[in-house]
PDB file of C-alpha atoms in Angstrom:
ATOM      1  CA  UNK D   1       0.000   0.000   0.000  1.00 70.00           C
ATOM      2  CA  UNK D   2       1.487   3.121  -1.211  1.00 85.00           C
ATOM      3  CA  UNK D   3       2.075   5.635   1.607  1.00 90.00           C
ATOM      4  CA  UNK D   4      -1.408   8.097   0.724  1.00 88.00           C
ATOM      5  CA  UNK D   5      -3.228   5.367   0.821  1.00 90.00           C
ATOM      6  CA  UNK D   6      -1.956   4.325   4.421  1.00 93.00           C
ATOM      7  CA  UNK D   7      -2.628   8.010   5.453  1.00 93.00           C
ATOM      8  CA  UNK D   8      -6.101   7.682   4.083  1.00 92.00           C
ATOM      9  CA  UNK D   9      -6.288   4.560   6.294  1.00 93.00           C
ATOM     10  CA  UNK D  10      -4.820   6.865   9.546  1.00 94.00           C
ATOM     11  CA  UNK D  11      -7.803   9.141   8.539  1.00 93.00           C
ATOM     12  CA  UNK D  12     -10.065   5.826   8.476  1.00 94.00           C
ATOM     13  CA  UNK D  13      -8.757   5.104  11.679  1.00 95.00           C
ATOM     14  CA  UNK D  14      -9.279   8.552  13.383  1.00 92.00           C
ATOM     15  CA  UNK D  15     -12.774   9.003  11.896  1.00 92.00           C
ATOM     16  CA  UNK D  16     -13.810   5.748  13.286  1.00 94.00           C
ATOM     17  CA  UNK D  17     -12.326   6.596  16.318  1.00 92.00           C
ATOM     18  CA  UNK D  18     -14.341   9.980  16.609  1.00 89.00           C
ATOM     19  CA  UNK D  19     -17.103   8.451  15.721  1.00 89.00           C
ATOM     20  CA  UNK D  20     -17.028   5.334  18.386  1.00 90.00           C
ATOM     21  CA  UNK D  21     -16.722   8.299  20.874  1.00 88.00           C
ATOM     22  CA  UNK D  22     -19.908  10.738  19.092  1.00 85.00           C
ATOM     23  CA  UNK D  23     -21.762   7.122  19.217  1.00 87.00           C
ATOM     24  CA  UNK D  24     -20.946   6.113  23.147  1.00 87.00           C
ATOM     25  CA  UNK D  25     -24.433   6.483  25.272  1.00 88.00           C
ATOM     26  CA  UNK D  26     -22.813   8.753  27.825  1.00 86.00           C
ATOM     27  CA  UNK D  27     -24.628  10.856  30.176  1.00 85.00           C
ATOM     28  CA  UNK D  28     -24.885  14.774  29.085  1.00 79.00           C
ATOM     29  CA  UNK D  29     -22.447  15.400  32.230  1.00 84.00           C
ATOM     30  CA  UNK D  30     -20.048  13.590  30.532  1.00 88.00           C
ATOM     31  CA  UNK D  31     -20.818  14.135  26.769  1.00 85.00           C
ATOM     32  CA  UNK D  32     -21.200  17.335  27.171  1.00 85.00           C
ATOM     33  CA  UNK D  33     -17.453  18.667  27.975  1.00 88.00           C
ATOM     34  CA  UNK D  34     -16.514  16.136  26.048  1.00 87.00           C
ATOM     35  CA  UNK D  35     -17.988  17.387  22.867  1.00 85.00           C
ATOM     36  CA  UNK D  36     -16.265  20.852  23.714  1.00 84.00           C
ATOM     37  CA  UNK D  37     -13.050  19.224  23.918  1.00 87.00           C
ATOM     38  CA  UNK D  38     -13.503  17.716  20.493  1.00 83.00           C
ATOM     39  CA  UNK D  39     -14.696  20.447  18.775  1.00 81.00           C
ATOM     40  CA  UNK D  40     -12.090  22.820  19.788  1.00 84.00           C
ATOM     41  CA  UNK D  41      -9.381  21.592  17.709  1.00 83.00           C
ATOM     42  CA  UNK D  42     -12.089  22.052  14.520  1.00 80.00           C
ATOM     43  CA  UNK D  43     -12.838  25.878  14.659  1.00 80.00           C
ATOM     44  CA  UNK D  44      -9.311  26.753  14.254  1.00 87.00           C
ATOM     45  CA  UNK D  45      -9.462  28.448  10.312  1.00 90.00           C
ATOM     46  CA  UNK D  46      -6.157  26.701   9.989  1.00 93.00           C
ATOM     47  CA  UNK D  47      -7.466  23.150  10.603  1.00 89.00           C
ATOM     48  CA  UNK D  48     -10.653  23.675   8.589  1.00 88.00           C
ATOM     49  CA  UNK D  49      -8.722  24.640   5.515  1.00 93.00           C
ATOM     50  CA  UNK D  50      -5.820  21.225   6.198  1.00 91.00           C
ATOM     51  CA  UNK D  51      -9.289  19.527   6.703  1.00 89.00           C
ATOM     52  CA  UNK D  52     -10.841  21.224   3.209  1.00 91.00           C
ATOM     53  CA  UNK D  53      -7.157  20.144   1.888  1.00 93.00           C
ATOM     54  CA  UNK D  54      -7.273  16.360   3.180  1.00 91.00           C
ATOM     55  CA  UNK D  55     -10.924  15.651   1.915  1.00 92.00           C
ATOM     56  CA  UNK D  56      -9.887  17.017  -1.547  1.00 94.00           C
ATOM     57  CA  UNK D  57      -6.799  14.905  -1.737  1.00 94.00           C
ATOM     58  CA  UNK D  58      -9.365  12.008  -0.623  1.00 94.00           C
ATOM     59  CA  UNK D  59     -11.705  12.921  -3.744  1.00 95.00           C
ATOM     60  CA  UNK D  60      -9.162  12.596  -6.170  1.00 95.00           C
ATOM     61  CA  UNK D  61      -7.665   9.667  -4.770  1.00 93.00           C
ATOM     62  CA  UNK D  62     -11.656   8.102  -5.272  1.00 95.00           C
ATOM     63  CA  UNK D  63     -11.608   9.472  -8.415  1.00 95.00           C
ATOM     64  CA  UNK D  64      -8.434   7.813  -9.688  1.00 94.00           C
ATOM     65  CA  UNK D  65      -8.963   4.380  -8.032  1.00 93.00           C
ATOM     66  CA  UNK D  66     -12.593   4.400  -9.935  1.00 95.00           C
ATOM     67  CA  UNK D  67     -10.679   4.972 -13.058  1.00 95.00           C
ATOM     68  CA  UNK D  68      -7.855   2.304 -11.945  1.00 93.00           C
ATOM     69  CA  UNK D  69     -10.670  -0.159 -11.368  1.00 92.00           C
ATOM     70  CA  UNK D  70     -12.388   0.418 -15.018  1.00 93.00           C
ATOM     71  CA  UNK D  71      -8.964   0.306 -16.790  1.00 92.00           C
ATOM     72  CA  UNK D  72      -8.031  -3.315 -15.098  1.00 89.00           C
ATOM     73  CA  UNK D  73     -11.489  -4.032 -16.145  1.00 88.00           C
ATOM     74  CA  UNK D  74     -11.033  -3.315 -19.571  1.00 87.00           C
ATOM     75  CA  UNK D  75      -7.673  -4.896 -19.427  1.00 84.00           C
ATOM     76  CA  UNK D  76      -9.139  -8.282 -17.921  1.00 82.00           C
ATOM     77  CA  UNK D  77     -11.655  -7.912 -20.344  1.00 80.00           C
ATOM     78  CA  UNK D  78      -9.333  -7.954 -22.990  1.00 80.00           C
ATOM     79  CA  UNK D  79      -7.174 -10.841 -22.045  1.00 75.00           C
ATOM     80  CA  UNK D  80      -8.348 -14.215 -23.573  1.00 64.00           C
ATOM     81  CA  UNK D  81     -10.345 -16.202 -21.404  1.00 64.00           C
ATOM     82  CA  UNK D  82      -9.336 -19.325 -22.955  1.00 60.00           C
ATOM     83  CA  UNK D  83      -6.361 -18.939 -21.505  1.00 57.00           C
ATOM     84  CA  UNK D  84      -7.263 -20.530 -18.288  1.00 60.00           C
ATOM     85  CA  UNK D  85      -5.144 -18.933 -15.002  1.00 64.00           C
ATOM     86  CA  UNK D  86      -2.163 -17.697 -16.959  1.00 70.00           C
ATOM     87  CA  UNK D  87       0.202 -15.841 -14.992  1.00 73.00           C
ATOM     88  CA  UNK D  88      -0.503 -12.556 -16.777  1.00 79.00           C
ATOM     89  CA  UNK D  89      -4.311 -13.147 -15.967  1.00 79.00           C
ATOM     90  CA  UNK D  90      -3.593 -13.625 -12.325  1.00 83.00           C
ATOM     91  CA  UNK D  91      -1.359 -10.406 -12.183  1.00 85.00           C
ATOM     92  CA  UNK D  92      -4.217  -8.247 -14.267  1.00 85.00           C
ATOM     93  CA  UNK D  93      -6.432  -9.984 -11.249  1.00 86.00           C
ATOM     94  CA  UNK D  94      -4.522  -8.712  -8.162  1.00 87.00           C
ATOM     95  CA  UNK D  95      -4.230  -5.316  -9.793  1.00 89.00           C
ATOM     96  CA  UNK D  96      -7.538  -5.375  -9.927  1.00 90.00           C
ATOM     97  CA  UNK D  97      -7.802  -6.418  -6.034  1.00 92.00           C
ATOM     98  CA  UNK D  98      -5.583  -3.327  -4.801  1.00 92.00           C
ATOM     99  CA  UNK D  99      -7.691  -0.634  -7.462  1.00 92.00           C
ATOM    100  CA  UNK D 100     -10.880  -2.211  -5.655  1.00 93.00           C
ATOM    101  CA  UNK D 101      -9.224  -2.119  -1.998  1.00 93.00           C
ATOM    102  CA  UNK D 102      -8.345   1.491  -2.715  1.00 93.00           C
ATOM    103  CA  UNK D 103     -11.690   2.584  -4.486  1.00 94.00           C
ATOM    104  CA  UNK D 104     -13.708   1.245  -1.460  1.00 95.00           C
ATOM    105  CA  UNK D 105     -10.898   2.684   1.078  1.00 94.00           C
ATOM    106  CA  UNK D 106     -11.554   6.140   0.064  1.00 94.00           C
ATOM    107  CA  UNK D 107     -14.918   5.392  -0.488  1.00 95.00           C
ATOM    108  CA  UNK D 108     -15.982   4.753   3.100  1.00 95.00           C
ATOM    109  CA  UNK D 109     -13.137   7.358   4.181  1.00 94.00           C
ATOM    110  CA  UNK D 110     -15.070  10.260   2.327  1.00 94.00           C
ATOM    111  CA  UNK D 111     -18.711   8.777   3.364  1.00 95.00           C
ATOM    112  CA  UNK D 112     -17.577   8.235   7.007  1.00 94.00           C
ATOM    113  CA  UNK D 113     -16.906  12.237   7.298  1.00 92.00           C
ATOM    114  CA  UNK D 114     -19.950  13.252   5.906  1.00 91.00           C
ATOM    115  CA  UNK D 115     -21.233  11.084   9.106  1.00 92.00           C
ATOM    116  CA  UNK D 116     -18.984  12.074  11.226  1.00 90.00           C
ATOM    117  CA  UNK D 117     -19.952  15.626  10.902  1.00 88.00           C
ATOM    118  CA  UNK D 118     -23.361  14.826  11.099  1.00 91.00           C
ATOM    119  CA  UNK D 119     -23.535  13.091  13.959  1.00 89.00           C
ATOM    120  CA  UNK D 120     -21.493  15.459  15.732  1.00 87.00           C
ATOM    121  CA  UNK D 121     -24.110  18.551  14.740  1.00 87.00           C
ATOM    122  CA  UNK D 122     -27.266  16.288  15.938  1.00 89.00           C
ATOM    123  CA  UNK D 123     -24.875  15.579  19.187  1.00 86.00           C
ATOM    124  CA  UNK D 124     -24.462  19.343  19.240  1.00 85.00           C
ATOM    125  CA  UNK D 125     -28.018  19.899  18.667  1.00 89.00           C
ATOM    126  CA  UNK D 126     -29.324  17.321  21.451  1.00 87.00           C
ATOM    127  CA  UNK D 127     -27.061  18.866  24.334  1.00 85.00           C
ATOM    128  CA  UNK D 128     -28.501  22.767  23.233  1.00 85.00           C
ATOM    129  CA  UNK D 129     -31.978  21.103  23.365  1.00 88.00           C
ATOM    130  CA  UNK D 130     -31.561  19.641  26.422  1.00 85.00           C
ATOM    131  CA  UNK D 131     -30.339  22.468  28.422  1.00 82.00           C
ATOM    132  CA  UNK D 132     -33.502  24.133  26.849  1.00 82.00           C
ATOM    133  CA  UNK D 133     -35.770  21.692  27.918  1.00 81.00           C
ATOM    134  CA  UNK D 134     -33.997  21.863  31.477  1.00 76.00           C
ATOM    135  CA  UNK D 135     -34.232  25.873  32.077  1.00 76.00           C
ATOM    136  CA  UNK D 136     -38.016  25.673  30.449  1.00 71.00           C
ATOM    137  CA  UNK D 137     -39.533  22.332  32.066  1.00 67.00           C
ATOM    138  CA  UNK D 138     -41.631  23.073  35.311  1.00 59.00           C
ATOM    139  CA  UNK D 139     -40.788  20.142  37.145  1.00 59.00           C
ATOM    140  CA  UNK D 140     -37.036  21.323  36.784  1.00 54.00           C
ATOM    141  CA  UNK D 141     -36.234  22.561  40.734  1.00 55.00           C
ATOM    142  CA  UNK D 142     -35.557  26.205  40.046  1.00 57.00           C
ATOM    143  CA  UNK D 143     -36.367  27.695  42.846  1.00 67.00           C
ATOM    144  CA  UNK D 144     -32.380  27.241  44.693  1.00 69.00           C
ATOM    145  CA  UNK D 145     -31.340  29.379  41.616  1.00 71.00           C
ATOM    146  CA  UNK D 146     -34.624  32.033  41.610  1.00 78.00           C
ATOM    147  CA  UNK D 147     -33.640  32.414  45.259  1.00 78.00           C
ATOM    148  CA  UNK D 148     -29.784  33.019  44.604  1.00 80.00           C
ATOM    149  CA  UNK D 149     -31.034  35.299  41.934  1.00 83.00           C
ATOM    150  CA  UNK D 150     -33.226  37.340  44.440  1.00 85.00           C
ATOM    151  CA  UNK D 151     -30.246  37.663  47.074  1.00 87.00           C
ATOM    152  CA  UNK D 152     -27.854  38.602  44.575  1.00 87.00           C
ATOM    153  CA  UNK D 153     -30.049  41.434  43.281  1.00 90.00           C
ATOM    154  CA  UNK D 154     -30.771  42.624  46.514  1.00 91.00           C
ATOM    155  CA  UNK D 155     -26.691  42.854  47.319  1.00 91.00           C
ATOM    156  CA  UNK D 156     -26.471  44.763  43.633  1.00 92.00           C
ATOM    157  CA  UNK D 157     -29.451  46.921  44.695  1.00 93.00           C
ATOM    158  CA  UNK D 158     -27.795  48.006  48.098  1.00 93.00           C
ATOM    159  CA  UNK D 159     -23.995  48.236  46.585  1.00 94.00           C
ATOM    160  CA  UNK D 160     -25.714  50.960  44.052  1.00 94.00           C
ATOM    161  CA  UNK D 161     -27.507  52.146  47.191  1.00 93.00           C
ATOM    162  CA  UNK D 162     -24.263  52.693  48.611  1.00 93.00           C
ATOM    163  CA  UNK D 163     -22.534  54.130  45.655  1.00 94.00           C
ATOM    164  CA  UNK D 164     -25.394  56.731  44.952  1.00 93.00           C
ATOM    165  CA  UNK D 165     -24.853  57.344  49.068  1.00 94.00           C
ATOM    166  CA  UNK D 166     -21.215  58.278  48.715  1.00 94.00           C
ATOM    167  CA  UNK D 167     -21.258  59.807  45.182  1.00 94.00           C
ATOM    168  CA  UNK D 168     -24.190  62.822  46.536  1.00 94.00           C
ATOM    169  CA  UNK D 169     -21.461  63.012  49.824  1.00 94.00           C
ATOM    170  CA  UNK D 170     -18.893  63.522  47.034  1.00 93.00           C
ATOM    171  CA  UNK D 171     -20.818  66.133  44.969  1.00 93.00           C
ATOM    172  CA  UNK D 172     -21.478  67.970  48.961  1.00 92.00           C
ATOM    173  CA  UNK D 173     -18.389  68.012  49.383  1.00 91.00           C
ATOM    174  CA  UNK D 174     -16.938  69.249  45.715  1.00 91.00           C
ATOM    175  CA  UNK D 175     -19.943  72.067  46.762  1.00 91.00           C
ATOM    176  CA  UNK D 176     -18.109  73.120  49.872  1.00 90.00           C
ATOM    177  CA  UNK D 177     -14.338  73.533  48.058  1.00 88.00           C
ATOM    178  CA  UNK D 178     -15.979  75.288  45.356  1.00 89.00           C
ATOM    179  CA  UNK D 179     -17.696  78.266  47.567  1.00 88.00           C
ATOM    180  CA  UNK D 180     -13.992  78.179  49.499  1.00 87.00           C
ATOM    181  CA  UNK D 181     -11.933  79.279  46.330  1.00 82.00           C
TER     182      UNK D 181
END
């Protein structure tokens, strides 16, 4: 296997990978961060255009093994059947066993990131609708939060309280030194 192929196999590997993880049934506790941490790496501009790169690279590599595959086709075709298994037969064969192992590599490679990113969006899309459902469903105990809420806006109210307090004190003040000079 020639050495882009075995990187489109490492990509194989890591999309499979990413997948197995997107597919785990982990709780949102868990999933959650752990979606973040995956999808960090992925809005770098950088990365998306290597990615953009890669997937091209992939394409024409598909493209070229599907042409690969019809040539040996032709070729096998062409050779006289007669001929029983002649050595020439059985090397047109095995050339045509690598242009099919590569077709269907890159195949699946490019079809398993088209799921890969959609599974990871519906992930994405599950966790958002589950903190929705969370913060909107009435049996969701709110009222720990409502009353944290209440005490910290009565804290802000009497900080400003305070602030308003010492800022007319100031303006006295700034009254007095002004009649002085």
């Amino acid at each position: 296997m020639s050495i882009y192929y075995k990187m489109v196999f490492g990509i194989l590997v890591a999309e499979v990978s990413f997948f197995s993880v997107l597919a785990l049934p982990l709780p949102s506790k868990i999933r959650k961060p752990l979606v973040s941490v995956l999808v960090r790496p992925f809005l770098n501009d950088i990365i998306q255009v290597a990615i953009k790169c890669m997937l091209g690279f992939v394409l024409l590599l598909f493209v070229d093994s599907i042409n690969r595959v019809y040539s040996v086709e032709q070729e096998l075709d062409a050779i006289n059947p007669a001929g029983g298994y002649s050595s020439s037969r059985m090397e047109v064969l095995s050339r045509k066993f690598f242009a099919q192992r590569n077709m269907y590599l890159t195949g699946i490679t490019l079809f398993l990131t088209f799921v890969v990113v959609r599974t990871f969006n519906l992930v994405r899309e599950l966790l958002e609708l589950k903190d929705h459902y969370h913060l909107a469903s009435p049996d969701y105990d709110t009222s720990a939060e409502e009353k944290r809420n209440v005490e910290l806006k009565k804290e802000l109210q009497s900080k400003i309280a305070e602030r308003d307090a010492e800022i007319e004190r100031l303006k006295e003040k700034a009254k007095a030194l002004q009649k002085e000079i």
